[in-house]
Coordinates of C-alpha atoms in Angstrom, one line a residue:
M224 CA 0.0 0.0 0.0
R225 CA 1.3 3.4 -0.9
R226 CA 2.4 5.4 2.2
W227 CA 1.3 9.0 2.7
H228 CA 4.0 11.5 3.6
L229 CA 3.7 14.7 5.6
G230 CA 3.7 16.7 2.3
S231 CA 0.6 14.7 1.0
F232 CA -1.3 15.5 4.2
K233 CA -0.5 19.2 3.9
T234 CA -1.7 19.2 0.3
L235 CA -4.9 17.4 1.3
L236 CA -5.6 19.8 4.1
A237 CA -4.9 22.8 1.9
D238 CA -7.2 21.5 -0.8
A239 CA -9.9 20.8 1.8
L240 CA -9.8 24.4 3.0
L241 CA -10.0 25.7 -0.5
I242 CA -12.9 23.5 -1.3
V243 CA -14.7 24.8 1.8
L244 CA -14.0 28.4 0.7
A245 CA -15.3 27.6 -2.9
W246 CA -18.5 26.1 -1.5
W247 CA -19.3 29.1 0.7
L248 CA -18.4 31.6 -2.0
A249 CA -20.8 29.7 -4.3
F250 CA -23.6 30.3 -1.8
W251 CA -22.7 34.0 -1.4
L252 CA -22.5 34.6 -5.2
R253 CA -25.7 32.6 -5.8
F254 CA -27.6 34.9 -3.4
N255 CA -25.7 38.1 -4.3
F256 CA -24.0 38.1 -0.8
D257 CA -27.4 38.2 0.9
V258 CA -27.8 34.6 2.2
A259 CA -30.9 33.8 4.1
E260 CA -30.6 32.0 7.4
A261 CA -32.1 28.9 6.0
D262 CA -29.5 28.8 3.2
V263 CA -26.7 29.3 5.7
R264 CA -28.0 26.3 7.6
L265 CA -28.0 24.3 4.3
A266 CA -24.4 25.5 3.6
W267 CA -23.2 24.3 7.0
L268 CA -25.0 21.0 6.5
T269 CA -23.6 20.2 3.1
T270 CA -20.1 21.5 3.5
P271 CA -18.8 18.0 4.7
L272 CA -20.5 16.4 1.7
A273 CA -18.9 19.0 -0.7
V274 CA -15.4 18.4 0.8
L275 CA -15.8 14.6 0.7
G276 CA -17.1 14.5 -2.9
M277 CA -14.5 16.9 -4.2
L278 CA -11.6 15.2 -2.5
A279 CA -12.9 11.9 -3.8
G280 CA -12.9 13.3 -7.3
L281 CA -9.4 14.7 -6.9
S282 CA -8.2 11.4 -5.6
L283 CA -9.6 9.5 -8.5
A284 CA -7.6 11.8 -10.8
R285 CA -4.5 11.3 -8.5
V286 CA -4.2 15.0 -8.1
H287 CA -2.6 14.7 -4.7
R288 CA 0.5 13.0 -6.1
H289 CA 1.5 16.2 -7.9
A290 CA 4.1 18.5 -6.2
W291 CA 2.8 22.0 -6.2
R292 CA 6.3 23.3 -6.7
Y293 CA 6.5 21.7 -10.2
V294 CA 2.9 21.9 -11.4
S295 CA 2.6 21.8 -15.2
L296 CA -0.1 22.2 -17.8
A297 CA -0.6 18.4 -17.7
D298 CA -1.1 18.6 -14.0
L299 CA -3.7 21.3 -14.4
R300 CA -5.6 19.3 -17.0
R301 CA -5.7 16.4 -14.5
L302 CA -6.8 18.8 -11.8
A303 CA -9.7 19.9 -14.0
A304 CA -10.7 16.3 -14.6
G305 CA -10.6 15.7 -10.8
V306 CA -12.8 18.8 -10.1
A307 CA -15.3 17.6 -12.7
A308 CA -15.5 14.2 -11.1
G309 CA -15.7 15.8 -7.7
A310 CA -18.6 18.0 -8.8
V311 CA -20.5 15.0 -10.0
L312 CA -19.9 13.1 -6.7
T313 CA -20.8 16.2 -4.6
T314 CA -24.0 16.7 -6.5
A315 CA -24.9 13.0 -6.0
L316 CA -24.2 13.1 -2.3
V317 CA -26.2 16.3 -1.7
M318 CA -29.1 15.3 -3.8
I319 CA -29.4 11.9 -2.0
G320 CA -30.3 13.9 1.1
R321 CA -33.3 15.5 -0.7
L322 CA -32.7 18.8 1.0
E323 CA -35.7 21.0 0.5
G324 CA -35.0 24.5 -0.9
F325 CA -31.4 23.7 -1.9
A326 CA -30.2 26.0 -4.8
R327 CA -28.9 23.6 -7.4
S328 CA -27.0 26.4 -9.2
V329 CA -24.5 26.2 -6.3
F330 CA -23.1 23.0 -7.8
P331 CA -21.6 24.5 -11.1
I332 CA -20.6 27.7 -9.3
S333 CA -18.7 25.9 -6.6
A334 CA -17.0 23.6 -9.1
L335 CA -15.8 26.6 -11.1
L336 CA -14.6 28.4 -8.0
A337 CA -12.9 25.2 -6.7
L338 CA -11.0 24.9 -10.0
V339 CA -9.9 28.5 -9.9
L340 CA -8.8 28.4 -6.3
L341 CA -7.0 25.0 -6.5
A342 CA -5.2 25.9 -9.8
G343 CA -4.4 29.4 -8.6
A344 CA -2.9 28.2 -5.3
R345 CA -0.6 25.7 -7.2
A346 CA 0.4 28.3 -9.8
A347 CA 1.1 30.9 -7.0
W348 CA 3.3 28.4 -5.1
R349 CA 5.3 27.5 -8.2
S350 CA 5.7 31.2 -9.1
L351 CA 6.9 31.9 -5.5
G352 CA 9.4 29.0 -5.8
E353 CA 10.7 30.2 -9.2
G354 CA 11.0 33.7 -7.8
R355 CA 13.2 32.4 -5.0
L356 CA 15.3 30.4 -7.5
A357 CA 15.7 33.5 -9.7
G358 CA 17.0 35.4 -6.7
Q359 CA 19.5 32.6 -6.1
Q360 CA 20.6 32.6 -9.7
A361 CA 21.3 36.3 -9.6
A362 CA 23.6 35.8 -6.6
P363 CA 27.3 36.6 -7.0
G364 CA 29.6 33.9 -8.2
R365 CA 27.2 32.5 -10.9
Q366 CA 28.6 32.5 -14.4
P367 CA 26.4 34.2 -17.0
L368 CA 25.2 32.1 -19.9
L369 CA 23.4 32.5 -23.2
V370 CA 21.0 29.8 -24.4
A371 CA 20.9 29.2 -28.2
G372 CA 17.9 27.4 -29.7
T373 CA 14.2 27.6 -30.5
L374 CA 11.8 28.9 -27.9
Q375 CA 10.7 25.3 -27.1
E376 CA 14.3 24.1 -26.8
A377 CA 15.2 27.1 -24.6
D378 CA 12.2 26.4 -22.4
Q379 CA 13.4 22.8 -21.8
A380 CA 16.9 24.0 -21.2
L381 CA 15.8 26.6 -18.7
R382 CA 13.8 23.9 -16.8
T383 CA 16.9 21.8 -16.7
L384 CA 19.1 24.6 -15.5
K385 CA 16.9 25.4 -12.5
G386 CA 19.0 23.0 -10.5
A387 CA 22.4 24.3 -11.8
A388 CA 24.6 25.7 -9.1
H389 CA 27.0 27.6 -11.2
W390 CA 25.1 29.2 -14.1
Q391 CA 22.9 32.2 -14.5
V392 CA 21.0 32.5 -17.8
A393 CA 21.2 36.0 -19.1
G394 CA 19.3 35.6 -22.3
I395 CA 18.1 33.5 -25.2
V396 CA 19.3 33.6 -28.8
S397 CA 16.8 32.1 -31.3
P398 CA 17.1 31.2 -35.0
R399 CA 13.9 33.0 -35.8
P400 CA 14.0 36.8 -36.1
E401 CA 10.4 37.2 -35.0
D402 CA 11.2 35.8 -31.6
A403 CA 13.3 38.8 -30.7
G404 CA 11.9 40.7 -27.7
R405 CA 9.8 37.8 -26.4
T406 CA 10.5 36.1 -23.1
V407 CA 10.6 32.5 -21.9
Q408 CA 10.2 31.9 -18.2
G409 CA 11.1 35.6 -17.7
V410 CA 14.3 35.3 -19.7
P411 CA 14.4 37.7 -22.8
V412 CA 15.2 36.7 -26.3
L413 CA 18.1 39.0 -27.2
G414 CA 18.3 38.4 -30.9
T415 CA 19.1 35.8 -33.6
T416 CA 21.7 33.1 -33.8
A417 CA 23.1 34.9 -36.9
V418 CA 24.5 37.6 -34.7
L419 CA 25.4 35.4 -31.7
D420 CA 28.9 36.8 -31.5
Q421 CA 27.7 40.4 -31.4
I422 CA 25.1 39.6 -28.7
A423 CA 27.8 37.8 -26.6
H424 CA 30.1 40.8 -27.0
V425 CA 27.5 43.4 -26.0
Q426 CA 26.4 41.3 -23.0
Q427 CA 30.0 40.5 -22.1
I428 CA 29.3 36.8 -22.0
G429 CA 31.7 34.2 -23.3
T430 CA 29.7 31.0 -22.7
V431 CA 26.8 29.6 -24.8
L432 CA 24.6 26.6 -24.2
V433 CA 23.5 25.0 -27.4
A434 CA 20.0 23.7 -26.5
S435 CA 19.2 22.1 -29.9
P436 CA 19.1 18.3 -29.6
A437 CA 21.7 15.9 -31.1
G438 CA 21.1 15.3 -34.8
S439 CA 19.3 18.5 -35.5
G440 CA 20.4 20.8 -38.3
L441 CA 20.3 23.8 -36.1
R442 CA 22.7 22.3 -33.6
R443 CA 25.2 21.4 -36.3
E444 CA 24.9 24.8 -37.9
L445 CA 25.5 26.6 -34.5
L446 CA 28.4 24.4 -33.6
M447 CA 30.1 24.7 -37.0
R448 CA 29.5 28.4 -37.2
W449 CA 30.6 29.5 -33.8
S450 CA 33.1 26.9 -32.5
G451 CA 36.5 28.4 -32.7
A452 CA 35.0 31.9 -32.6
G453 CA 36.1 32.8 -29.1
L454 CA 32.9 31.4 -27.5
A455 CA 32.9 28.5 -25.1
L456 CA 30.1 26.2 -26.5
L457 CA 28.4 23.8 -24.1
T458 CA 25.7 21.2 -24.5
L459 CA 23.5 19.3 -22.1
P460 CA 24.8 15.9 -21.2
A461 CA 23.4 12.9 -23.1
A462 CA 20.8 10.6 -21.4
D463 CA 23.4 8.0 -20.3
E464 CA 25.6 10.8 -18.9
W465 CA 22.8 11.9 -16.5
L466 CA 23.0 8.5 -14.8
A467 CA 26.5 9.3 -13.5
A468 CA 26.0 13.0 -12.9
E469 CA 24.6 14.9 -9.9
G470 CA 22.5 17.7 -11.4
P471 CA 22.6 19.3 -14.8
N472 CA 26.4 19.4 -15.4
L473 CA 27.0 21.0 -18.7
R474 CA 29.9 19.7 -20.9
K475 CA 32.0 21.1 -23.7
V476 CA 31.1 20.5 -27.3
E477 CA 32.7 17.3 -28.6
L478 CA 33.4 16.0 -32.1
A479 CA 30.4 13.6 -31.8
D480 CA 28.1 16.7 -31.3
L481 CA 29.3 18.1 -34.6
L482 CA 28.6 14.9 -36.5
G483 CA 25.0 14.9 -35.1
R484 CA 24.6 11.2 -34.3
E485 CA 21.3 10.5 -32.6
P486 CA 21.2 8.3 -29.5
V487 CA 20.9 4.5 -30.1
Q488 CA 17.7 2.9 -29.1
L489 CA 18.4 -0.5 -27.6
D490 CA 16.3 -3.5 -26.6
E491 CA 17.5 -3.1 -23.0
Q492 CA 15.4 -5.9 -21.7
G493 CA 16.5 -8.3 -24.4
L494 CA 20.1 -7.4 -23.9
H495 CA 19.8 -7.9 -20.2
Q496 CA 18.3 -11.4 -20.9
L497 CA 21.1 -12.2 -23.3
F498 CA 23.9 -11.3 -20.9
A499 CA 22.6 -11.4 -17.4
G500 CA 24.4 -14.2 -15.5
Q501 CA 26.1 -15.5 -18.6
T502 CA 29.7 -16.0 -19.5
V503 CA 30.8 -13.6 -22.2
L504 CA 34.1 -13.9 -24.1
V505 CA 35.5 -10.9 -26.0
T506 CA 38.5 -11.2 -28.3
G507 CA 40.5 -8.1 -29.1
A508 CA 39.3 -6.8 -25.7
G509 CA 42.1 -4.3 -25.3
G510 CA 41.2 -2.5 -28.5
S511 CA 38.8 0.4 -28.8
I512 CA 35.7 -1.6 -29.9
G513 CA 36.6 -4.7 -27.8
A514 CA 37.0 -2.6 -24.7
E515 CA 33.6 -0.9 -25.2
L516 CA 32.0 -4.3 -25.8
C517 CA 33.4 -5.4 -22.5
R518 CA 32.0 -2.3 -20.8
Q519 CA 28.5 -2.9 -22.4
A520 CA 28.5 -6.6 -21.5
A521 CA 29.3 -5.6 -17.9
R522 CA 26.6 -3.0 -17.9
F523 CA 24.0 -5.5 -19.1
G524 CA 24.9 -7.8 -16.2
A525 CA 27.3 -10.4 -17.6
G526 CA 27.9 -13.0 -14.9
R527 CA 31.4 -13.7 -16.0
L528 CA 33.5 -11.7 -18.5
V529 CA 36.5 -13.2 -20.2
C530 CA 38.7 -10.5 -21.8
L531 CA 41.2 -11.8 -24.3
D532 CA 43.9 -9.8 -26.2
V533 CA 47.4 -10.4 -27.6
S534 CA 48.7 -7.2 -26.0
E535 CA 49.7 -7.5 -22.4
F536 CA 49.6 -3.8 -21.8
A537 CA 46.2 -3.4 -23.3
I538 CA 44.7 -6.2 -21.3
Y539 CA 46.3 -4.7 -18.1
Q540 CA 44.8 -1.3 -18.8
L541 CA 41.4 -2.9 -19.3
E542 CA 41.7 -4.8 -16.1
Q543 CA 42.4 -1.6 -14.1
E544 CA 39.5 0.2 -15.7
L545 CA 36.8 -2.5 -15.3
A546 CA 37.9 -3.3 -11.8
A547 CA 37.3 0.4 -10.8
A548 CA 34.0 0.8 -12.8
F549 CA 32.5 -2.6 -12.0
P550 CA 34.0 -3.8 -8.7
A551 CA 31.5 -6.7 -8.4
L552 CA 32.2 -8.0 -11.9
Q553 CA 33.6 -11.5 -12.1
A554 CA 36.2 -11.2 -14.9
E555 CA 39.2 -13.0 -16.3
Y556 CA 42.0 -11.3 -18.3
L557 CA 43.8 -13.5 -20.8
T558 CA 46.7 -12.9 -23.1
A559 CA 46.4 -15.1 -26.2
N560 CA 46.7 -14.9 -30.0
V561 CA 43.6 -15.9 -32.0
R562 CA 46.0 -17.4 -34.6
E563 CA 47.0 -20.2 -32.2
S564 CA 44.2 -22.7 -32.6
A565 CA 45.1 -25.0 -29.7
R566 CA 45.3 -22.1 -27.2
I567 CA 42.0 -20.7 -28.3
E568 CA 40.4 -24.1 -28.2
A569 CA 41.7 -24.8 -24.7
L570 CA 40.5 -21.4 -23.3
M571 CA 37.1 -21.8 -24.9
Q572 CA 36.6 -25.2 -23.5
A573 CA 37.7 -24.0 -20.0
C574 CA 35.3 -21.0 -19.8
R575 CA 32.4 -22.3 -22.0
P576 CA 31.0 -18.9 -23.0
A577 CA 27.4 -18.4 -23.9
V578 CA 28.3 -15.3 -26.0
V579 CA 31.5 -14.7 -28.0
L580 CA 32.2 -11.3 -29.4
H581 CA 35.1 -11.5 -31.9
A582 CA 36.7 -8.0 -32.3
A583 CA 40.4 -9.1 -32.7
A584 CA 41.7 -8.0 -36.1
Y585 CA 44.3 -6.1 -38.0
K586 CA 42.5 -3.1 -39.5
H587 CA 45.1 -0.5 -40.7
V588 CA 44.7 -0.4 -44.5
P589 CA 48.2 0.8 -45.7
L590 CA 50.1 -1.3 -43.2
M591 CA 48.4 -4.5 -44.4
E592 CA 49.2 -3.9 -48.1
G593 CA 52.8 -4.9 -48.7
A594 CA 54.9 -7.4 -46.7
N595 CA 52.2 -7.5 -44.0
A596 CA 49.5 -8.9 -46.3
I597 CA 49.9 -12.4 -45.1
E598 CA 49.5 -11.2 -41.5
A599 CA 46.1 -9.8 -42.3
L600 CA 45.0 -13.2 -43.5
R601 CA 46.5 -15.0 -40.6
T602 CA 44.7 -12.8 -38.0
N603 CA 41.6 -11.7 -39.8
V604 CA 40.7 -14.9 -41.6
L605 CA 42.5 -17.8 -39.7
G606 CA 42.0 -16.1 -36.3
T607 CA 38.3 -15.8 -37.0
L608 CA 38.1 -19.4 -38.1
H609 CA 39.8 -20.6 -34.9
V610 CA 37.5 -18.5 -32.6
A611 CA 34.3 -19.4 -34.5
R612 CA 35.0 -23.1 -34.5
A613 CA 36.1 -23.1 -30.9
A614 CA 32.9 -21.2 -30.0
G615 CA 30.8 -23.8 -31.8
R616 CA 32.5 -26.7 -30.1
A617 CA 32.2 -25.1 -26.7
G618 CA 28.4 -24.8 -27.2
A619 CA 28.2 -21.0 -27.3
A620 CA 24.7 -19.7 -28.0
R621 CA 25.9 -16.7 -30.1
F622 CA 29.0 -15.7 -31.9
V623 CA 29.3 -12.1 -33.3
L624 CA 32.1 -11.1 -35.8
V625 CA 32.9 -7.4 -35.8
S626 CA 33.4 -6.7 -39.6
T627 CA 33.9 -3.5 -41.5
D628 CA 32.5 -1.5 -44.4
K629 CA 35.8 -2.0 -46.1
A630 CA 34.7 -5.6 -46.8
V631 CA 32.4 -4.2 -49.5
N632 CA 33.9 -4.1 -52.9
P633 CA 37.3 -4.1 -51.2
T634 CA 40.3 -2.4 -52.8
N635 CA 42.8 -3.4 -50.1
V636 CA 44.0 -6.6 -48.4
M637 CA 42.5 -5.6 -45.1
G638 CA 39.0 -5.2 -46.5
A639 CA 39.3 -8.4 -48.6
S640 CA 40.5 -10.4 -45.6
K641 CA 37.4 -9.2 -43.6
R642 CA 35.1 -10.2 -46.4
L643 CA 36.7 -13.6 -46.5
A644 CA 36.3 -13.7 -42.7
E645 CA 32.5 -13.2 -43.2
Q646 CA 32.4 -16.1 -45.6
V647 CA 34.4 -18.2 -43.1
V648 CA 31.8 -17.4 -40.4
Q649 CA 29.0 -18.4 -42.7
A650 CA 30.7 -21.7 -43.5
V651 CA 31.3 -22.5 -39.8
A652 CA 27.6 -21.6 -39.2
A653 CA 26.6 -24.5 -41.4
A654 CA 28.6 -26.9 -39.2
F655 CA 27.2 -25.8 -35.8
G656 CA 23.5 -25.6 -35.8
D657 CA 23.1 -24.8 -32.1
T658 CA 25.2 -21.6 -32.3
Q659 CA 23.9 -18.4 -34.0
F660 CA 26.8 -16.9 -36.0
V661 CA 26.3 -13.3 -37.0
S662 CA 28.6 -10.7 -38.7
V663 CA 28.2 -6.9 -38.3
R664 CA 29.6 -4.3 -40.7
F665 CA 30.2 -0.7 -39.8
G666 CA 32.5 2.1 -40.7
N667 CA 35.0 4.2 -38.8
V668 CA 34.6 5.0 -35.1
L669 CA 35.6 8.3 -33.5
G670 CA 38.7 8.0 -31.4
S671 CA 39.5 4.4 -32.1
S672 CA 43.2 3.3 -32.2
G673 CA 44.7 3.9 -35.6
S674 CA 41.9 6.3 -36.7
V675 CA 42.4 9.8 -38.0
V676 CA 41.0 11.5 -34.9
P677 CA 43.9 10.8 -32.6
L678 CA 46.3 11.7 -35.4
F679 CA 44.5 15.0 -36.1
T680 CA 44.4 15.8 -32.4
A681 CA 48.2 15.4 -32.1
Q682 CA 48.8 17.4 -35.3
I683 CA 46.6 20.2 -34.2
A684 CA 48.3 20.3 -30.8
Q685 CA 51.6 20.8 -32.6
G686 CA 50.2 23.6 -34.7
G687 CA 49.8 21.6 -37.8
P688 CA 49.9 20.8 -40.6
V689 CA 46.9 18.4 -40.5
T690 CA 47.5 15.8 -43.2
V691 CA 44.5 14.6 -45.3
T692 CA 45.1 12.2 -48.2
H693 CA 42.6 13.7 -50.6
P694 CA 40.2 16.8 -50.6
D695 CA 37.2 14.6 -51.6
I696 CA 37.8 11.5 -49.5
V697 CA 34.8 10.6 -47.3
R698 CA 34.1 8.1 -44.6
Y699 CA 31.3 7.0 -42.4
F700 CA 31.7 7.7 -38.7
M701 CA 30.0 6.8 -35.5
T702 CA 30.9 6.9 -31.8
I703 CA 32.6 3.9 -30.1
P704 CA 29.6 3.4 -27.7
E705 CA 27.1 3.6 -30.5
A706 CA 29.0 1.0 -32.6
A707 CA 29.4 -1.4 -29.7
Q708 CA 25.8 -1.1 -28.7
L709 CA 24.6 -1.8 -32.2
V710 CA 26.9 -4.8 -32.4
L711 CA 25.3 -6.2 -29.3
Q712 CA 21.8 -5.4 -30.7
A713 CA 22.6 -7.2 -33.9
G714 CA 24.0 -10.1 -32.0
L715 CA 20.7 -10.3 -30.1
M716 CA 18.5 -10.1 -33.2
G717 CA 20.6 -12.0 -35.7
R718 CA 20.0 -15.4 -37.2
S719 CA 22.9 -17.7 -38.0
G720 CA 24.8 -16.8 -41.2
Q721 CA 23.4 -13.3 -41.4
I722 CA 25.5 -10.2 -42.1
Y723 CA 24.1 -7.0 -40.4
V724 CA 24.8 -3.6 -41.8
L725 CA 24.7 -0.6 -39.4
D726 CA 23.1 2.7 -40.4
M727 CA 26.1 4.9 -40.4
G728 CA 24.2 8.1 -41.3
E729 CA 25.7 10.5 -43.8
P730 CA 29.3 10.2 -44.9
V731 CA 31.7 12.9 -43.7
K732 CA 34.5 14.5 -45.7
I733 CA 37.7 13.9 -43.9
A734 CA 38.8 17.5 -44.8
E735 CA 35.6 18.8 -43.1
L736 CA 36.3 16.5 -40.1
A737 CA 39.8 18.1 -39.9
R738 CA 38.2 21.6 -40.0
M739 CA 35.8 20.6 -37.2
M740 CA 38.6 19.5 -35.0
I741 CA 40.6 22.6 -35.6
R742 CA 37.6 24.7 -34.6
L743 CA 37.0 22.6 -31.5
S744 CA 40.6 23.2 -30.4
G745 CA 39.8 26.9 -30.2
K746 CA 42.3 27.8 -32.9
P747 CA 41.3 29.6 -36.1
E748 CA 41.7 27.6 -39.3
S749 CA 44.2 30.1 -40.6
E750 CA 46.7 29.0 -37.9
V751 CA 46.5 25.3 -38.6
P752 CA 47.0 24.5 -42.3
I753 CA 45.5 21.4 -43.9
V754 CA 47.9 19.6 -46.3
F755 CA 46.7 17.0 -48.9
T756 CA 49.2 14.1 -49.2
G757 CA 47.6 11.8 -51.8
L758 CA 45.8 8.5 -51.5
R759 CA 47.8 5.7 -49.8
P760 CA 48.1 2.1 -51.1
G761 CA 44.7 0.3 -51.0
E762 CA 42.8 3.4 -50.1
K763 CA 39.7 4.6 -52.0
L764 CA 37.8 7.8 -51.9
Y765 CA 34.6 6.4 -50.4
E766 CA 33.5 3.3 -48.6
E767 CA 30.3 1.4 -49.2
L768 CA 28.2 -0.7 -46.9
L769 CA 26.9 -3.2 -49.5
A770 CA 28.6 -5.0 -52.4
D771 CA 27.4 -5.0 -56.0
G772 CA 24.3 -7.1 -56.4
E773 CA 23.4 -7.1 -52.8
T774 CA 20.3 -5.7 -51.2
T775 CA 19.2 -5.3 -47.6
D776 CA 16.2 -6.4 -45.6
A777 CA 14.7 -4.2 -42.9
T778 CA 14.8 -5.2 -39.3
P779 CA 12.7 -4.1 -36.3
H780 CA 15.6 -1.8 -35.4
P781 CA 15.8 1.4 -37.4
K782 CA 19.6 1.4 -37.5
L783 CA 20.1 -2.2 -38.5
R784 CA 19.6 -3.9 -41.8
V785 CA 20.4 -7.4 -43.0
A786 CA 22.6 -7.8 -46.1
R787 CA 21.3 -10.3 -48.6
T788 CA 24.7 -11.5 -49.8
T789 CA 25.8 -14.1 -52.3
G790 CA 26.2 -17.5 -50.7
A791 CA 29.6 -18.4 -49.2
P792 CA 31.5 -21.3 -50.7
E793 CA 30.9 -24.5 -48.8
D794 CA 34.6 -25.3 -48.7
G795 CA 35.5 -21.7 -48.0
A796 CA 36.8 -22.3 -44.5
A797 CA 38.9 -25.4 -45.3
V798 CA 40.4 -23.9 -48.5
A799 CA 41.3 -20.6 -46.7
Q800 CA 42.9 -22.5 -43.8
A801 CA 44.9 -24.8 -46.1
W802 CA 46.3 -22.0 -48.3
I803 CA 47.2 -19.6 -45.4
E804 CA 48.9 -22.3 -43.4
A805 CA 50.8 -23.4 -46.5
A806 CA 51.8 -19.9 -47.6
G807 CA 55.1 -19.9 -45.7
A808 CA 56.7 -17.3 -43.5
A809 CA 56.8 -14.4 -46.0
P810 CA 54.9 -15.0 -49.2
D811 CA 55.1 -12.4 -52.0
A812 CA 52.4 -9.7 -51.4
A813 CA 51.3 -10.0 -55.1
A814 CA 50.7 -13.8 -54.6
V815 CA 48.6 -13.0 -51.5
R816 CA 46.5 -10.5 -53.5
A817 CA 46.1 -12.9 -56.4
W818 CA 44.9 -15.7 -54.1
L819 CA 42.5 -13.3 -52.4
Q820 CA 41.0 -12.3 -55.7
S821 CA 40.3 -16.0 -56.4
R822 CA 38.3 -16.3 -53.2
V823 CA 36.7 -12.8 -53.1
P824 CA 35.7 -12.0 -56.7
E825 CA 34.7 -8.4 -55.9
Y826 CA 38.2 -7.6 -54.6
R827 CA 39.9 -5.1 -56.9
P828 CA 43.4 -4.2 -55.6
R829 CA 44.3 -0.6 -55.8
S830 CA 47.9 0.5 -56.1
A831 CA 49.2 3.8 -54.7
D832 CA 49.4 5.3 -58.1
S833 CA 46.2 4.0 -59.7

């Protein structure tokens, strides 16, 4: 049974007194303030019935659960419904008594008065509270702030900032010129976003809160136009960041904000069911994606997490991080190479994972082109084969391969090796019917090891130049948490042998990405030059998410589609294993590329000068 607190009793008492006042005012108004003695007697007699009926109606509408301090329009609509129900109940209670001479017009008058008094009291209480808060915000030591966004966005931001201890909103800047001069919650609209810098200069304010949501065109426009213009741009934290924060802690604009990626919607309940209490093994756990997969698996309640990586230092760093973030997590940290079949088989049999997330791979395109080509095959193809087979033999329920958009119409060894890895997984799936084998393709992730973002960050810190291979080169980007979450979602939804394709949004020009990062650093673009160095071996201007002749099928998740690919060769796994193992220590790179073409027909090698 729900307990009543002191605040609820205070609300009930206040409402009862206001209902009594409304009931007596109704009598006075009905008789033009000249109430006969008989009607006074009737008023006294029926007051308890009026209070009982009206409070019953308000209780039916659950009005007493509302905090007066935070009353909203929705609360007032519910209050009106409660008053209407109370009026009906009051009428019924009074009329049952068959009181002779009772003026029935008192019923509608009292109901109207009760609504006015109850709503007015709540509005006055909220206004009083906001007045006290406004006085607190004007106190010395609070930093002035401009809010940029539409009136609706500004209204939501102002509500959020009511609990902020360090900020005082000095004004609103709207994208619509007609909004100038209006007010939102008492805060004036000072002008348009087109002259944001001038408004900030006049008001002597150097900090702007961008209130537009992630993914909106206005947000991207504001950030691109005014980042690096001497203004400190802040945003509200994302939904998952609120969980770890106390109060509305604003944060600086990040690169992900400029790219406008919308938050991922996950089947939280399904993922909890998939991971809760289960043993989960992650290969490549020390890498950017692998580490995030470990974090997400821990977040969804994995009973035991086995983290495997070939790098001792990477697995040590992960151990330190997860031990601090998830102290109750049962975890094992293993150093092993996925290319060693016996080692992987032994570990898999020992831990018997329910879910295997295979992220171990070589992924740097230029490095895998020349003498390292065979290494890409040994890790990306043979390593995938070993882990997939071991997962099937250990009885894993699900195996997920982290693939790449570079596997589509590949022009480099790395991409071709990942496409062959997808075929290997499909071949293994045919041999182990009890395990769901799924591959997931996606593009670049922000801040991953070996990506352009850490490189650009270092180059900008040194004053440039920022090196971009080609002015027209484009790539798909998403954040590391988004990529990892969608990998898990695909693993939950996927059927064996399927290849999932993530919705990567709109491709981004790398040159534009470099300009974004220069702006975010606070430096003008004129101080940090961008130099174009030419395409590298195996690199192409744009990446694709589907190969020629492929189509996709929709899934229940808006950011996931299933690729309808050509069937993998039945002997693909065995042939790949035999050739790679027989290739020798250092086969000629041309021979490796020629063999890859025989197994991946869509592979078209690209030389540095082609």
